[in-house]
Amino acid sequence: MAEINVGMVGYAFMGKAHSNAWRQAPHFFPGIPRPRLKAICGRTRIAVEHAATELGWESTETDWRRLVERKDIDVVDIVTPGDSHAEIAIAAAQAGKHVICEKPLANSLAEARAMVAAAETAGVRNMVMFNYRRVPAIALAQRLIAEGRLGRIFHYRAQYLQDWIVDPKFPRVWRLDKTVAGSGALGDLGAHIADLALYLVGPVQRVFAVTATMIEERPLPDKRDTLAPVTVDDCAAFIGTIGQATAAFEVTRLAPGRKNYLAFEVNGSRGSLRFNLERLNELEFYDRTLPEPAQGWNNIMVTDGGHPYISHWWPAGHVLGYEHTFINAVADFLAAVAAKGEVHPSFAEGAMTNAVLDAVERSAQSGTWESVAAERRRSAS
Ligand code: SOE
């Protein structure tokens, strides 16, 4: 399989990140099938044609149904807002296309389940773009935990904090509209740290949550003198259980100074790990099995050839950034398509995160503990 033809639906921020990943992957991951950026789809002809030129796509469509039906498309990459993920992904899977979908997988657990069923019935590769799993330092954290270097896990705690809507005059964009985005900081940012919990330590079983909308009205983007209601959460905080471990999560877009601050710490009987996306090439490890005088936080520069993904990149110490996480992810996906192998996080794993979001929303409403629906953890094999 020398070439794989990709069709992408959507072209905004994530469209740019994914396009770059498709373009770059074959240069750094020799041996994977070469992706051809065959077609890009968007509703407005002039805008999609501009995007095709800017991002390097060969052709355009203005109706995703036509893109999904095209015989010359092997992979459909969905980078639209959440309200269209399910419809496009299900149609793509039914048309026999492999599918990548931006996070969160869907705006509701029911939609996520329908997407899992469609992809598994069709037997196509399917992956949710939780790109932070492909930060080498996070992949190293996962490896160390899986090897037992932290021993029995006691705690997972994570935060994802941003500040881009702290100004009340910031417009009511689609991410602040529940019918389009599904939820606010919860689905946008909470989904990432819930997925990382799943990846690093395991599935969350029950949650107790609060959510809040601090700025309840904002000007419409195209009519600044008209205020419209914000129908999603600005912030959410929840605790939960992962087996016998306790977990704590906090997400907000109202934390001045926090631009894109994703951080976690995992504590176990043998040691601790901590990570912060603002220093994404580093992983801190406290190993309490070392002789006592040597114990202390050890800052691992995750840029050596033996670290996850690094052999594909630069010599030691030549740091990576945000865009590399997407390149690593599509490279894994292309390798899985060629090998008919597993790729993670699959739609089934994405649905597990939707189940967490669903329980958080129920708990915030009910004011009580809520169970997370036990989704089947299946990979795309
Ligand atoms: C939100 O601001 C956002 O763009 C998320 O949607 C992305 O998933 C995250 O990577 C960066 O922040």
CSV table of C-alpha atoms and ligand atoms in Angstrom, one decimal:
chain,number,residue,atom,x,y,z
A,1,MET,CA,0.0,0.0,0.0
A,2,ALA,CA,2.2,2.8,-1.3
A,3,GLU,CA,-0.4,5.6,-1.1
A,4,ILE,CA,-3.5,6.4,0.9
A,5,ASN,CA,-5.9,9.0,-0.3
A,6,VAL,CA,-7.3,11.3,2.5
A,7,GLY,CA,-10.4,13.5,2.4
A,8,MET,CA,-10.8,16.0,5.2
A,9,VAL,CA,-14.1,17.7,6.3
A,10,GLY,CA,-13.5,21.1,7.8
A,11,TYR,CA,-10.5,23.4,7.6
A,12,ALA,CA,-10.2,25.8,10.6
A,13,PHE,CA,-7.6,25.5,13.4
A,14,MET,CA,-7.7,21.7,13.6
A,15,GLY,CA,-7.8,21.5,9.8
A,16,LYS,CA,-4.5,23.3,9.7
A,17,ALA,CA,-3.0,21.0,12.3
A,18,HIS,CA,-4.2,17.9,10.6
A,19,SER,CA,-3.2,19.1,7.1
A,20,ASN,CA,0.3,19.8,8.3
A,21,ALA,CA,0.4,16.3,9.9
A,22,TRP,CA,-0.7,14.6,6.7
A,23,ARG,CA,1.9,16.5,4.7
A,24,GLN,CA,4.8,15.9,7.1
A,25,ALA,CA,4.3,12.3,8.3
A,26,PRO,CA,5.9,10.5,5.3
A,27,HIS,CA,9.0,12.7,5.6
A,28,PHE,CA,9.7,11.5,9.2
A,29,PHE,CA,8.1,8.1,9.3
A,30,PRO,CA,9.6,6.2,6.3
A,31,GLY,CA,7.8,3.0,5.5
A,32,ILE,CA,4.3,4.2,6.3
A,33,PRO,CA,1.9,4.6,3.3
A,34,ARG,CA,2.3,8.0,1.7
A,35,PRO,CA,-0.9,10.1,2.4
A,36,ARG,CA,-2.2,12.1,-0.6
A,37,LEU,CA,-4.2,15.1,0.4
A,38,LYS,CA,-6.9,14.3,-2.1
A,39,ALA,CA,-9.9,16.4,-1.2
A,40,ILE,CA,-11.0,19.0,1.4
A,41,CYS,CA,-14.6,19.8,2.1
A,42,GLY,CA,-16.3,22.9,3.4
A,43,ARG,CA,-19.7,24.5,2.9
A,44,THR,CA,-18.6,27.7,1.2
A,45,ARG,CA,-16.9,27.2,-2.2
A,46,ILE,CA,-14.7,30.3,-2.1
A,47,ALA,CA,-13.5,29.6,1.5
A,48,VAL,CA,-12.8,25.9,0.8
A,49,GLU,CA,-10.9,26.7,-2.3
A,50,HIS,CA,-8.8,29.1,-0.4
A,51,ALA,CA,-8.2,26.5,2.3
A,52,ALA,CA,-7.2,23.9,-0.3
A,53,THR,CA,-4.6,26.3,-1.7
A,54,GLU,CA,-3.3,27.3,1.7
A,55,LEU,CA,-3.2,23.8,3.2
A,56,GLY,CA,-2.1,21.8,0.2
A,57,TRP,CA,-5.2,19.8,-0.9
A,58,GLU,CA,-5.7,18.6,-4.5
A,59,SER,CA,-9.4,19.2,-4.9
A,60,THR,CA,-12.5,20.5,-3.1
A,61,GLU,CA,-16.1,19.5,-2.2
A,62,THR,CA,-18.8,21.6,-0.7
A,63,ASP,CA,-21.0,18.6,0.5
A,64,TRP,CA,-19.4,16.1,2.8
A,65,ARG,CA,-21.7,13.4,1.4
A,66,ARG,CA,-20.0,13.7,-2.0
A,67,LEU,CA,-16.6,13.5,-0.3
A,68,VAL,CA,-17.5,10.4,1.6
A,69,GLU,CA,-18.9,8.6,-1.5
A,70,ARG,CA,-15.8,9.3,-3.6
A,71,LYS,CA,-14.2,6.2,-4.8
A,72,ASP,CA,-10.8,7.8,-4.7
A,73,ILE,CA,-10.9,8.5,-0.9
A,74,ASP,CA,-9.6,5.9,1.5
A,75,VAL,CA,-9.5,7.9,4.8
A,76,VAL,CA,-12.0,10.5,6.0
A,77,ASP,CA,-10.6,13.0,8.5
A,78,ILE,CA,-13.3,14.9,10.4
A,79,VAL,CA,-12.3,18.3,11.9
A,80,THR,CA,-15.7,19.9,12.1
A,81,PRO,CA,-17.5,21.0,15.3
A,82,GLY,CA,-19.0,18.1,17.3
A,83,ASP,CA,-22.6,18.4,16.1
A,84,SER,CA,-21.6,16.9,12.7
A,85,HIS,CA,-19.1,14.2,13.9
A,86,ALA,CA,-21.6,11.3,14.2
A,87,GLU,CA,-23.4,11.8,10.9
A,88,ILE,CA,-20.2,12.1,8.9
A,89,ALA,CA,-18.3,9.4,10.6
A,90,ILE,CA,-21.1,6.9,10.4
A,91,ALA,CA,-21.6,7.6,6.6
A,92,ALA,CA,-17.8,7.3,6.1
A,93,ALA,CA,-17.6,4.0,7.9
A,94,GLN,CA,-20.6,2.7,6.0
A,95,ALA,CA,-18.9,3.7,2.7
A,96,GLY,CA,-15.9,1.6,3.8
A,97,LYS,CA,-13.6,4.5,4.6
A,98,HIS,CA,-11.2,4.5,7.5
A,99,VAL,CA,-12.0,7.4,9.9
A,100,ILE,CA,-10.2,9.9,12.1
A,101,CYS,CA,-12.4,12.2,14.1
A,102,GLU,CA,-11.5,15.3,16.2
A,103,LYS,CA,-12.2,15.2,19.9
A,104,PRO,CA,-14.5,14.8,21.7
A,105,LEU,CA,-15.7,11.9,19.6
A,106,ALA,CA,-19.3,13.1,19.8
A,107,ASN,CA,-21.6,15.6,21.5
A,108,SER,CA,-23.5,12.8,23.3
A,109,LEU,CA,-22.8,9.3,24.5
A,110,ALA,CA,-25.6,8.0,22.3
A,111,GLU,CA,-24.0,9.4,19.2
A,112,ALA,CA,-20.6,8.1,20.3
A,113,ARG,CA,-22.0,4.6,20.7
A,114,ALA,CA,-23.6,4.8,17.2
A,115,MET,CA,-20.2,5.8,15.8
A,116,VAL,CA,-18.5,2.9,17.5
A,117,ALA,CA,-21.1,0.5,16.2
A,118,ALA,CA,-20.8,1.8,12.6
A,119,ALA,CA,-17.0,1.6,12.6
A,120,GLU,CA,-16.8,-1.8,14.1
A,121,THR,CA,-19.5,-3.2,11.8
A,122,ALA,CA,-17.7,-1.9,8.8
A,123,GLY,CA,-14.3,-3.1,10.1
A,124,VAL,CA,-12.5,0.1,9.3
A,125,ARG,CA,-9.7,1.7,11.3
A,126,ASN,CA,-11.0,4.4,13.5
A,127,MET,CA,-9.2,6.9,15.8
A,128,VAL,CA,-10.1,9.9,17.9
A,129,MET,CA,-7.6,12.7,17.7
A,130,PHE,CA,-6.6,13.0,21.3
A,131,ASN,CA,-3.3,14.3,20.1
A,132,TYR,CA,-1.7,14.7,23.6
A,133,ARG,CA,-1.3,10.9,23.8
A,134,ARG,CA,1.4,11.5,21.2
A,135,VAL,CA,3.5,14.0,23.3
A,136,PRO,CA,6.6,11.9,23.8
A,137,ALA,CA,6.8,12.8,27.5
A,138,ILE,CA,3.2,11.6,28.0
A,139,ALA,CA,3.8,8.4,26.1
A,140,LEU,CA,6.9,7.9,28.3
A,141,ALA,CA,4.7,8.5,31.4
A,142,GLN,CA,2.4,5.8,30.2
A,143,ARG,CA,5.3,3.4,29.6
A,144,LEU,CA,6.7,4.0,33.1
A,145,ILE,CA,3.3,3.5,34.7
A,146,ALA,CA,2.7,0.3,32.7
A,147,GLU,CA,6.1,-1.0,33.7
A,148,GLY,CA,5.1,-0.6,37.3
A,149,ARG,CA,7.6,2.1,38.1
A,150,LEU,CA,5.0,4.0,40.1
A,151,GLY,CA,3.8,0.8,41.9
A,152,ARG,CA,0.2,0.9,43.1
A,153,ILE,CA,-1.5,4.0,41.8
A,154,PHE,CA,-3.1,6.2,44.5
A,155,HIS,CA,-3.9,9.5,42.7
A,156,TYR,CA,-4.4,11.0,39.3
A,157,ARG,CA,-5.0,14.8,39.2
A,158,ALA,CA,-5.2,16.9,36.2
A,159,GLN,CA,-6.0,20.5,35.1
A,160,TYR,CA,-6.5,22.0,31.7
A,161,LEU,CA,-6.7,25.8,32.0
A,162,GLN,CA,-7.1,28.5,29.3
A,163,ASP,CA,-8.1,32.2,29.3
A,164,TRP,CA,-9.3,33.0,25.8
A,165,ILE,CA,-12.9,33.9,26.8
A,166,VAL,CA,-12.1,35.8,30.0
A,167,ASP,CA,-13.1,39.1,28.3
A,168,PRO,CA,-17.0,39.4,28.6
A,169,LYS,CA,-16.9,41.1,25.2
A,170,PHE,CA,-15.4,38.0,23.6
A,171,PRO,CA,-18.2,36.9,21.1
A,172,ARG,CA,-20.5,34.0,21.5
A,173,VAL,CA,-18.6,31.8,19.0
A,174,TRP,CA,-19.8,28.2,18.2
A,175,ARG,CA,-17.8,26.7,21.1
A,176,LEU,CA,-20.2,28.6,23.4
A,177,ASP,CA,-23.3,27.2,21.8
A,178,LYS,CA,-24.5,23.8,23.2
A,179,THR,CA,-26.3,22.8,20.1
A,180,VAL,CA,-23.0,22.9,18.1
A,181,ALA,CA,-20.3,22.2,20.7
A,182,GLY,CA,-22.2,19.8,23.0
A,183,SER,CA,-20.6,21.3,26.1
A,184,GLY,CA,-18.0,24.0,26.9
A,185,ALA,CA,-14.7,23.7,28.7
A,186,LEU,CA,-15.9,20.2,29.8
A,187,GLY,CA,-16.0,18.6,26.3
A,188,ASP,CA,-13.3,20.8,24.8
A,189,LEU,CA,-10.7,20.5,27.5
A,190,GLY,CA,-12.0,18.0,30.0
A,191,ALA,CA,-12.2,15.4,27.3
A,192,HIS,CA,-8.4,15.7,26.9
A,193,ILE,CA,-7.6,15.1,30.5
A,194,ALA,CA,-10.3,12.3,30.9
A,195,ASP,CA,-8.7,10.6,27.9
A,196,LEU,CA,-5.2,11.0,29.5
A,197,ALA,CA,-6.6,9.4,32.7
A,198,LEU,CA,-7.8,6.5,30.6
A,199,TYR,CA,-4.5,6.2,28.8
A,200,LEU,CA,-2.3,6.5,31.9
A,201,VAL,CA,-4.2,4.9,34.7
A,202,GLY,CA,-7.5,3.5,33.5
A,203,PRO,CA,-11.2,4.2,33.2
A,204,VAL,CA,-13.0,6.6,35.6
A,205,GLN,CA,-15.9,4.7,37.3
A,206,ARG,CA,-17.9,7.4,39.1
A,207,VAL,CA,-17.8,11.2,39.4
A,208,PHE,CA,-19.0,14.1,41.5
A,209,ALA,CA,-19.0,17.4,39.6
A,210,VAL,CA,-19.7,21.1,39.5
A,211,THR,CA,-20.0,23.1,36.3
A,212,ALA,CA,-20.6,26.8,35.9
A,213,THR,CA,-21.3,29.5,33.3
A,214,MET,CA,-19.8,32.6,34.8
A,215,ILE,CA,-20.5,34.9,31.8
A,216,GLU,CA,-24.0,34.1,30.7
A,217,GLU,CA,-24.4,36.4,27.7
A,218,ARG,CA,-22.0,37.5,25.0
A,219,PRO,CA,-22.2,39.6,21.8
A,220,LEU,CA,-23.0,37.7,18.6
A,221,PRO,CA,-19.9,37.4,16.4
A,222,ASP,CA,-21.6,39.1,13.4
A,223,LYS,CA,-23.8,41.5,15.4
A,224,ARG,CA,-21.8,42.9,18.2
A,225,ASP,CA,-24.6,45.0,19.7
A,226,THR,CA,-26.8,41.9,20.2
A,227,LEU,CA,-26.2,39.7,23.3
A,228,ALA,CA,-26.9,36.0,23.0
A,229,PRO,CA,-27.0,33.4,25.8
A,230,VAL,CA,-24.0,31.2,26.5
A,231,THR,CA,-25.4,27.7,26.7
A,232,VAL,CA,-22.3,25.8,27.8
A,233,ASP,CA,-20.2,25.6,30.9
A,234,ASP,CA,-17.2,28.0,31.2
A,235,CYS,CA,-15.6,25.7,33.7
A,236,ALA,CA,-16.0,22.4,35.4
A,237,ALA,CA,-14.4,20.6,38.3
A,238,PHE,CA,-14.9,17.0,39.2
A,239,ILE,CA,-13.5,14.2,41.4
A,240,GLY,CA,-13.8,10.6,40.6
A,241,THR,CA,-12.5,7.1,41.2
A,242,ILE,CA,-10.3,5.0,38.9
A,243,GLY,CA,-10.3,1.5,40.5
A,244,GLN,CA,-9.0,2.2,44.1
A,245,ALA,CA,-7.3,5.4,43.0
A,246,THR,CA,-8.8,8.9,43.5
A,247,ALA,CA,-8.9,11.4,40.6
A,248,ALA,CA,-9.4,15.1,40.5
A,249,PHE,CA,-10.0,17.2,37.3
A,250,GLU,CA,-10.4,20.9,36.7
A,251,VAL,CA,-11.0,22.7,33.4
A,252,THR,CA,-11.7,26.4,32.6
A,253,ARG,CA,-11.4,29.0,29.9
A,254,LEU,CA,-11.4,31.8,32.5
A,255,ALA,CA,-8.0,31.5,34.1
A,256,PRO,CA,-6.1,34.7,33.2
A,257,GLY,CA,-2.5,33.9,32.3
A,258,ARG,CA,-3.2,30.2,31.5
A,259,LYS,CA,-3.0,30.1,27.7
A,260,ASN,CA,-2.9,26.3,27.1
A,261,TYR,CA,-2.0,24.8,30.5
A,262,LEU,CA,-2.5,21.1,30.6
A,263,ALA,CA,-0.9,19.5,33.6
A,264,PHE,CA,-1.2,16.2,35.5
A,265,GLU,CA,0.4,14.4,38.4
A,266,VAL,CA,0.2,10.7,39.2
A,267,ASN,CA,1.2,9.4,42.6
A,268,GLY,CA,1.9,5.8,43.3
A,269,SER,CA,3.4,3.6,46.0
A,270,ARG,CA,6.9,3.7,44.3
A,271,GLY,CA,6.9,7.2,43.0
A,272,SER,CA,5.2,10.1,41.2
A,273,LEU,CA,5.2,11.6,37.7
A,274,ARG,CA,4.2,15.1,36.7
A,275,PHE,CA,3.8,16.9,33.4
A,276,ASN,CA,3.0,20.3,32.1
A,277,LEU,CA,2.3,21.0,28.4
A,278,GLU,CA,4.0,24.4,28.7
A,279,ARG,CA,7.2,22.4,29.1
A,280,LEU,CA,6.2,19.5,26.8
A,281,ASN,CA,9.6,18.0,26.3
A,282,GLU,CA,10.0,17.3,30.0
A,283,LEU,CA,8.7,14.7,32.3
A,284,GLU,CA,9.3,14.9,36.1
A,285,PHE,CA,9.8,11.6,37.9
A,286,TYR,CA,10.2,11.1,41.6
A,287,ASP,CA,11.5,7.6,42.2
A,288,ARG,CA,11.3,6.6,45.8
A,289,THR,CA,12.9,3.2,45.1
A,290,LEU,CA,16.3,5.0,44.8
A,291,PRO,CA,18.5,5.1,47.8
A,292,GLU,CA,17.3,7.9,50.0
A,293,PRO,CA,20.0,10.4,49.4
A,294,ALA,CA,19.3,10.2,45.7
A,295,GLN,CA,15.6,10.7,46.0
A,296,GLY,CA,14.2,13.9,44.5
A,297,TRP,CA,12.3,15.2,41.4
A,298,ASN,CA,14.2,14.1,38.4
A,299,ASN,CA,13.6,16.2,35.3
A,300,ILE,CA,13.8,13.9,32.2
A,301,MET,CA,14.4,15.7,29.0
A,302,VAL,CA,12.3,13.4,26.7
A,303,THR,CA,14.3,14.0,23.6
A,304,ASP,CA,16.6,10.9,23.4
A,305,GLY,CA,16.4,8.3,20.7
A,306,GLY,CA,15.0,5.7,23.1
A,307,HIS,CA,12.1,7.8,24.1
A,308,PRO,CA,8.7,7.4,22.4
A,309,TYR,CA,8.6,8.8,18.8
A,310,ILE,CA,12.0,10.6,19.1
A,311,SER,CA,13.9,8.3,16.8
A,312,HIS,CA,11.8,9.7,14.0
A,313,TRP,CA,12.8,13.3,14.8
A,314,TRP,CA,15.9,15.2,15.7
A,315,PRO,CA,19.1,14.4,17.6
A,316,ALA,CA,18.9,14.5,21.4
A,317,GLY,CA,17.9,17.9,22.8
A,318,HIS,CA,16.3,19.2,19.6
A,319,VAL,CA,12.9,19.8,21.1
A,320,LEU,CA,9.4,19.1,19.6
A,321,GLY,CA,6.2,21.1,19.8
A,322,TYR,CA,2.4,21.0,19.5
A,323,GLU,CA,2.3,20.2,15.8
A,324,HIS,CA,4.4,17.0,16.2
A,325,THR,CA,1.7,15.4,18.3
A,326,PHE,CA,-0.6,15.4,15.3
A,327,ILE,CA,2.2,14.1,13.0
A,328,ASN,CA,2.9,11.3,15.4
A,329,ALA,CA,-0.8,10.5,15.5
A,330,VAL,CA,-1.4,10.3,11.8
A,331,ALA,CA,1.8,8.3,11.3
A,332,ASP,CA,0.5,5.7,13.8
A,333,PHE,CA,-2.9,5.7,12.0
A,334,LEU,CA,-1.3,5.2,8.6
A,335,ALA,CA,0.8,2.3,9.9
A,336,ALA,CA,-2.3,0.7,11.4
A,337,VAL,CA,-4.2,1.0,8.1
A,338,ALA,CA,-1.3,-0.6,6.2
A,339,ALA,CA,-1.0,-3.4,8.8
A,340,LYS,CA,-4.7,-3.7,9.5
A,341,GLY,CA,-3.6,-3.3,13.1
A,342,GLU,CA,-4.7,-1.6,16.2
A,343,VAL,CA,-4.7,2.1,16.7
A,344,HIS,CA,-5.5,4.1,19.8
A,345,PRO,CA,-7.6,5.8,21.0
A,346,SER,CA,-10.2,4.0,18.9
A,347,PHE,CA,-13.8,5.2,18.7
A,348,ALA,CA,-14.6,2.7,21.5
A,349,GLU,CA,-12.0,4.5,23.8
A,350,GLY,CA,-13.5,7.8,22.6
A,351,ALA,CA,-16.9,6.6,23.7
A,352,MET,CA,-15.4,5.9,27.2
A,353,THR,CA,-14.5,9.5,27.5
A,354,ASN,CA,-17.9,10.6,26.3
A,355,ALA,CA,-19.3,8.4,29.1
A,356,VAL,CA,-17.2,10.4,31.6
A,357,LEU,CA,-18.5,13.7,30.2
A,358,ASP,CA,-22.0,12.4,30.3
A,359,ALA,CA,-21.7,11.4,34.0
A,360,VAL,CA,-20.1,14.8,34.8
A,361,GLU,CA,-23.1,16.6,33.3
A,362,ARG,CA,-25.5,14.4,35.2
A,363,SER,CA,-23.7,14.9,38.5
A,364,ALA,CA,-23.5,18.6,38.0
A,365,GLN,CA,-27.3,18.6,37.5
A,366,SER,CA,-28.2,16.1,40.3
A,367,GLY,CA,-25.7,17.3,42.9
A,368,THR,CA,-24.8,13.7,43.7
A,369,TRP,CA,-22.3,11.0,42.7
A,370,GLU,CA,-23.0,9.5,39.3
A,371,SER,CA,-21.7,6.3,37.7
A,372,VAL,CA,-19.9,6.4,34.5
A,373,ALA,CA,-21.5,4.0,32.0
A,374,ALA,CA,-19.2,1.1,31.5
A,375,GLU,CA,-18.3,1.2,27.8
A,376,ARG,CA,-16.6,-1.7,26.2
A,377,ARG,CA,-12.9,-1.0,25.7
A,378,ARG,CA,-12.3,-2.3,22.2
A,379,SER,CA,-9.6,-1.3,19.8
A,380,ALA,CA,-9.9,-1.0,16.1
A,381,SER,CA,-8.5,-4.4,15.2
B,1,SOE,C1,-9.5,25.0,22.7
B,1,SOE,O1,-9.0,26.3,22.9
B,1,SOE,C2,-8.4,24.1,22.0
B,1,SOE,O2,-8.2,24.6,20.8
B,1,SOE,C3,-8.9,22.7,22.0
B,1,SOE,O3,-10.1,22.6,21.2
B,1,SOE,C4,-7.8,21.8,21.5
B,1,SOE,O4,-8.3,20.4,21.5
B,1,SOE,C5,-6.6,22.0,22.3
B,1,SOE,O5,-5.5,21.2,21.8
B,1,SOE,C6,-6.1,23.4,22.4
B,1,SOE,O6,-7.2,24.2,22.8
